Every structure is written in structure tokens, then in C-alpha cells.
């Protein structure tokens, strides 16, 4: 354990800032994906174990869009929307059949989809990794120097965009009619049915929203990361950890937990480079033991 | 009630195994009939994921040589048949597949094209079965250098970590003197190859340049998508030079992401695995002046045979050859020569024939351009190792300096002694 | 009641012996290493899947982290056989029996620790916690490179000294020994499942609250079942390590825990030997598909979908459906 290195870093503004910004970037991208996961669980009661696939497809679709249009923003948007459509098909075609089944069946269904789609992307786009879609032109500039810390402007853009989406999501959930319907459906779907509201519509629109968010995370990540089959698996695990820590069903909790995990990754890489993953799971274990409902989850 | 159930259970169990056996036998029989005429070579490798290029280019190298051999009539009319399996880089899958290739497919020889970690697993399987095995990819020294790991029926036809370390360190030492590169960092993938390559590089470099200082080490996970943590570390430490043994898609991502931070303006990068065509062409904005070893470059060694290999491969497969391509091509060439010499497929006979064998090669820098399969530890020597700096387009490298094999073998001996392996 | 337990014990013993003899004759009927290997592998995986089914099928506890104990057994055996312990204490021909015993004991202890912590949680949280422990175990294996070899697994193999006239280096001996151990373990499992303890497990699975009201200690039943399942998984892992002459961190990764789940799905969780049948289907599928196409995941995924969506109602009809949330 490199405790000295960690203390050194925490006391130096340059290190503190650059690690913090790095942690924010990691955390915010994770938040986009994890928010979708926790939303789906909160409203539909389904653990979407296939969520990593949505992230991966976001990257692949964005890449394909980039090949066709050459425009960064458009590609990211197309990527995210494409995954939203895929999510719709996925929910209507497969997920809705296992709403009433037990956890084991749901997990197995999702795992089957992971296996299938991981191979499908290889068949469609080839076995090898695809290069990232690249950072948009306006951000191909030298990094900023703030208090001696080196900060690429593009990372600031990602953080800002993710925050914006988080706020929009919060407003949607708390201020709009759709949001109140969704929250009501999470608590008492039967009552809503009795009031003549189409809960089916609510179900799949939530799934589409969750998929869109995951796809957006993948599309944005594709700006820097290479695109390959199974790239969603590690993201899936991290999203799970975040969902558990934040509280399953709580978007606010997912936000906080994403920050925690992002920072843990960033500073953890300084303190214990070989055990960073284990550290995340340790945090998850502690949460499950001490406060299973998570930071902001509801008591059942 | 229980009687009936238990009886049914037993009967079902017997039926299950009977069914299994018959099913498998019926699948197996046709292949048994065909087997006699062909010489079968089993190739466990990885064909998918971030490093699919490894398996693809490796098997291409084999095909290039084998097809020519088969067209020329093969071995007294017997053709060589390749059976290729994808283990997806999992060592336990590699072990399983190797066992299947030997026991179910009845291959005569294993051409192991697995990456390092899986190669150790394959080694244990062939050690038990006594099948002849040529390791064509693994560069981890201990596979042949460690007497407790090597075995009489396994040969390494790939470059070796310690050889590259000496070649790299002597090139770097010159630049340390020239440019005053005192503070170093390492960024290596956190697995055996990464750890070994990094450790031996610095061990040897310190012999040439004792005053260098290692200010930090980054150990990202293999196939890790995001290098932010590692890059911010570099930004913090501000090293004069960075040694990295990242490879394939990992190296591409790292260079792309680090470029955003302007990393290479302030630190000289020594990326041993950079100069492979597929890697360099995948990097979005390849900076100039990065340093790399010549994994495979048509321009070095600068001779016609090498350019011929490059054009033959490229015209057939559409891509340039990689480091893995030349390794498998040389392995296949040696194997065919051994089979022709001994007129046999017996592992012991072929093993004897391979030990100490030298053959002329487009990649050889020994006497009369030969490469040699060293007898003592059954690993390849006298293959081309060079270092130079990168260009953003063809020929991708300039100022290539050849490594000196005498000093390599000398320092290698010292290193082996220090490990207690000699 | 007493008479029928003794009777069923005798019957099970006879069936076990007969099965073993049948398997031995299969070895000579199919004089082909390929087929013999399949039987060996199915035996090992079947043991692994059946051990998990104690929890899933009989207790109704869905454990996601079962491969922890499989890997623990494998590494225990490998590390012991590689250690200088054997030479120092001149254990010689006792090596493998001791190694196997340790591979049941140590995973059992690990299962006790993990079980005590996890059993307190319900449903989804239990499942996730077992998974989290598995991934911590996995991270530890990778981090402690000096001991475990890290990502490469245990390298260099290990000796298999002969004992009691059995030489595991000889193919037939290995086959006979492995099938014997597995059948023995299955026999023991049978006795446990058909005992009052086993019926207690079923009762917990079917009626959550009532048994406690009758003074029945649910927690201790669950913990004991967890320990037994973990120990048997450890045994399976040690046999796998003997087969591969090594131990690999992949065996501690979360995807390894999915494999016995597939086997239980394919073969059924209602019957005692269901998971064994599932292991057979899984292994045949694996071998056949990987020999013919690179897209093994696609085929396996489709097969699972067919079972999950098609046979769903049939196979799992009578497992208590607890609804989507708790």
C-alpha cells in the first residue's frame, strides 16, 4: 500500500486537482450507465444484467454513425438513440416475458443476451477492436493548466455534459407528469391501471430511457476508448456496484455512488494500484453488510 | 415409491452416458477414417477480442508457409492439415483445447499461438502427453529459461523478453547520455509479461546508466479501456522518459489518450511494442519521434528476402505481416525442415533434429543471415532486433539501430546466473 | 422410519458401486481418450453443479459466487503440491490424499466465514454479496502474485506422487480415481439431502416463516448447507486442478459461477441428478460447438434462451415464485 504516495498527492494541489478531475470524468460516465440501471430496477423491478451490452452497442452505433456522417455530436446522438430503439425491442421482445419470474430466470435470460450480442458485434463489425471515434475537432487543443494540474478541456466537457443530463433527468423525474407517473408506477402499478393509465407504456418507456442513457455513456466513451466485443462487461460490474452502494432505484444515490467510485478509482490507483478493483468490491461488501439499502435507497 | 424413483434415476444415468458415448462415437468415426492421410497440426490461439490480430496474423504466417509446402506435394503426398481453435485468451480454455486437440483430434504436433499466460497452461498439458510443441508467441523468458518449466518436447520460436530487454536498454542508454534522461517512469500491463519486461529492462538499463531514477510505475490492467489514472500519474511525476510494454489495442488507446494531455512533448516514450503496422495505423494522430523496437518492419533487416516476405503476405492477406507472423513463419519453416530430415513425426526424433538447428531466414542476423534454435534451452536466437524512432506514415520508422547479439548473449548469461537458472 | 433409511442407504450404495463399474467398462468400450476425457470432465463439472444445487434447488438460496470455493479448492491443492512442505516433512505418497482433504477443508472454512456474513441478508442482497466476495477473492488471487502466480495461474505444474498403488499420471488411473471420488461425493450428498436435515432445507425453501414459528433454526440450516455446498465445490475444483495440472484465476471470475447455473437450468433442479445431466449437455455443447465455430457464445446464448423462454414454465413451475421484489 502506497500510503505515502497518497498523502503526498492529497497535499499537493496539482495532484489533488488532476486526480479529482480524472475521478469526476470516470464517475460521470459511469453515472450515465448506472442511472439507467437503477432506474430500470426502481420502476420495473428487473435487474438488467444485460446493461453492459447497451453501453457497448452505444459505442458501436456511434462508431458506425461516425463512419457515415463524420460528425461527432451527431454520431453520439445517433448512437444513443439507436440503443434506445434496441432497448425497446429488447424489452418488448424478451424482458416482458420474465417480469413475473424469479431472479435466476431473469439473470439467465440477460446472460444469454450478453453471450449472443457479444458474438453478434464480432460477426457484424469484425473480430478486432475498432479505433475510437476520436475527440471532436474543437477539443483537439493543448490541455489547460489550473494550479499546475494538467486538465484536458474535453474531459471538462464530458463532465459538464453528464452533469447537464443528470439535472435534466432529475427534472424529468420530479417535475414532469411523466416523472410522477413513473414514480407512481414504481410504488403501486395496480392503482395506476385502475385509473386507466397504460402501465405497459410506462414500463417500456422507462426501459427505453435507461437504454438511451447507457448508450449515451457508451457513445461518449467511444471518443477515447477503443471499441471491442465484451467491452461492456467491466462497465456492467461497476454499474452494479454503484447501484448497490447508491441504493437500488435511487438516481440521486447512483449519482453519489458514481462520484465515490470514480474518486476511489482515481485515488485508489495512487494508493494501491494492484488492488483497485478489490477495493471497489470491498466498499460494496461494507455497504451490503452495514446498510443494505444503500446510501439513498428506500427501506423495504 | 422411492424404489421406483431410484431405479429410474440409475437407469437414466446409464442411458445418459450410453447416449453420450454413441453420439460422440458417431461424430468421431468419420474423422477417424479421414485421419490417416493427413499430418495434423493443432493450433490453440486467440482470434477474438482486443488482440484478435495476434491469432489472425499468427495463423496467416503459418498458412503462408504450409500452403506452399502442400502445393509442392507435401511430405511424400501427405499434406499438412491445420486445426485452429480460439481460446479467447483464457488459460483454462487453452488447456482444455490443447487436450482436446491431442486426445480427440489426434494431432501430431502442437503449434502454440497463445499469448503468454495461456502458454504456461499449454506447457503443462503437453508436458504430460509428450506431444511436440512449438511456442510461437510467448515472450516471457521463464517459459524456456527456467529449468523447472522447460521440457524436452517444447521449443520457443518467438523473441524473448530478456533479449529484447538488452537490445532496448543499450539503445536507451545512448539516449540517456545524449539527452540527459534521468527520471524514468514505466507503464506496463499488469500481468506476467508486463512485469517481467519492465523489470528486466530497468535491471539492464541500470547496468549501462546507473544514475537513472525511477519516479513512478503504472500498472493498468490488461485490456483496460481507460488510462486516465495512469496518465495523470505521468502528468504528476513529469518523467524525462517513459518505458512501456503495452501492446496492441491497449497501446493504441494509451497513446491516443495520453496525446490529449500533451504527454509526449515532455517525455520521451520508449514503447517496445509500437512498431507493428496494425498498431501504428490504428493510432489517430501518431506523434513523431516515439521510440520503438522493430517488431516487424519491411525496412529492417534491409534485404530483398524481407521485402519479399512482406509483399507475399500482404498480397495474400491484405494486411502487412506482424511480429507474430514472422515468428510462426520461422517456426513452420523449421518444423517442415525437421520432418523432412527425420522422415518421421516422432516427437523425440523431431526434438533432436530441432535442437541446434540453423536456417537462413529473412529475419536472421546470424552468420549468413541465419536464425538458430539454441540447443541448451530450446529458444530462438540471432533474430533481428532493432530500435528506431517513429514516423507518422510509411515506412513508419527511421534511424534503425541494430542490436548486437554478442552483448545480448553475454548479458543474458549474467541475468540467468543471477536468477539461479544456469 | 428407521428401517427405510437403512434400506435407502444400502440401495444408494449399490447403485453407486454399479455406476462406477459401468463407467469403468465404458472406458474400455470406447477406447478413445477423447470420450474418456469427456466423462471425466462431466463428472467434475457435475459435482460442481450438484453442489450449487443444494443451495438453489433444495434450499432456494440463489448464490452467485459459488465459484469462489471451486477456485479455493483448486489453488489449495496446487499450492500444497507445489510447496516445500512435502519435501521437508517427507510426506511422499500421502501428498495427494492430504491435498484432497485440504481442498475440502479449507474451502469449507472459507464458506463458513462467507456464509456467516451473507446468510443474514435476504434474496437479491444475499446473491450480490456472495458475488462481491467472489470478486474480492479474485482480486486477491491476482494481487498476491508471489504466491498464486497472479494472472498466469500456478505455473510449472506439480508432482502427482503415486499412493495406494494409484498413479494419477496414468490415464486410466486418473479416470477411475476421479469418477470414484465424484460418485462417493454424490453418494454422500444423497444421504444428506434425503436426511431430516435435507427435508428441513426443503421446508425452508417452501415456507419461509412457518418453520421458525415451530422452533426450527433456519439460519443454522442455511449456514450448514452453505458450508457443505462450498466444501464439495472445493473438491470439484481440486479435481479440475489435478486434470489441468494447474490452477487459474479465471476459475474465480464471476463468469465461472454462471456455468453451474446453466447446467442446473439445462438439466433441471427438481431432480437430484438433474445438474449432472445439465453438465453433460453443457460439456457436449461446448466441445461440439467450439470444434466447429468460433461463435460459441452465440450458440450457447440461443440454447439458454430456448430453455429460459420455452421450457420456463415446465422446469420451474413448482419453485416458489416470490415475485419481482422481495
mmCIF file with all atom_site columns, C-alpha atoms in Angstrom, chain C residues 40 102 108 119 144 148 153 187 276 306 313:
data_model
loop_
_atom_site.group_PDB
_atom_site.id
_atom_site.type_symbol
_atom_site.label_atom_id
_atom_site.label_alt_id
_atom_site.label_comp_id
_atom_site.label_asym_id
_atom_site.label_entity_id
_atom_site.label_seq_id
_atom_site.pdbx_PDB_ins_code
_atom_site.Cartn_x
_atom_site.Cartn_y
_atom_site.Cartn_z
_atom_site.occupancy
_atom_site.B_iso_or_equiv
_atom_site.pdbx_formal_charge
_atom_site.auth_seq_id
_atom_site.auth_comp_id
_atom_site.auth_asym_id
_atom_site.auth_atom_id
_atom_site.pdbx_PDB_model_num
ATOM 1  C CA . UNK C 1 40  ? -14.007 -37.145 -16.604 1.00 0.00 ? 40  UNK C CA 1
ATOM 2  C CA . UNK C 1 102 ? -7.300  -29.872 2.470   1.00 0.00 ? 102 UNK C CA 1
ATOM 3  C CA . UNK C 1 108 ? -15.247 -25.279 3.855   1.00 0.00 ? 108 UNK C CA 1
ATOM 4  C CA . UNK C 1 119 ? -26.771 -15.624 5.279   1.00 0.00 ? 119 UNK C CA 1
ATOM 5  C CA . UNK C 1 144 ? -0.764  -11.888 -4.435  1.00 0.00 ? 144 UNK C CA 1
ATOM 6  C CA . UNK C 1 148 ? -0.516  -17.551 -6.668  1.00 0.00 ? 148 UNK C CA 1
ATOM 7  C CA . UNK C 1 153 ? -2.131  -19.108 -12.514 1.00 0.00 ? 153 UNK C CA 1
ATOM 8  C CA . UNK C 1 187 ? -23.471 -40.643 -2.605  1.00 0.00 ? 187 UNK C CA 1
ATOM 9  C CA . UNK C 1 276 ? -25.320 -33.815 -13.718 1.00 0.00 ? 276 UNK C CA 1
ATOM 10 C CA . UNK C 1 306 ? -34.744 -21.609 -25.612 1.00 0.00 ? 306 UNK C CA 1
ATOM 11 C CA . UNK C 1 313 ? -42.922 -22.894 -17.013 1.00 0.00 ? 313 UNK C CA 1
#
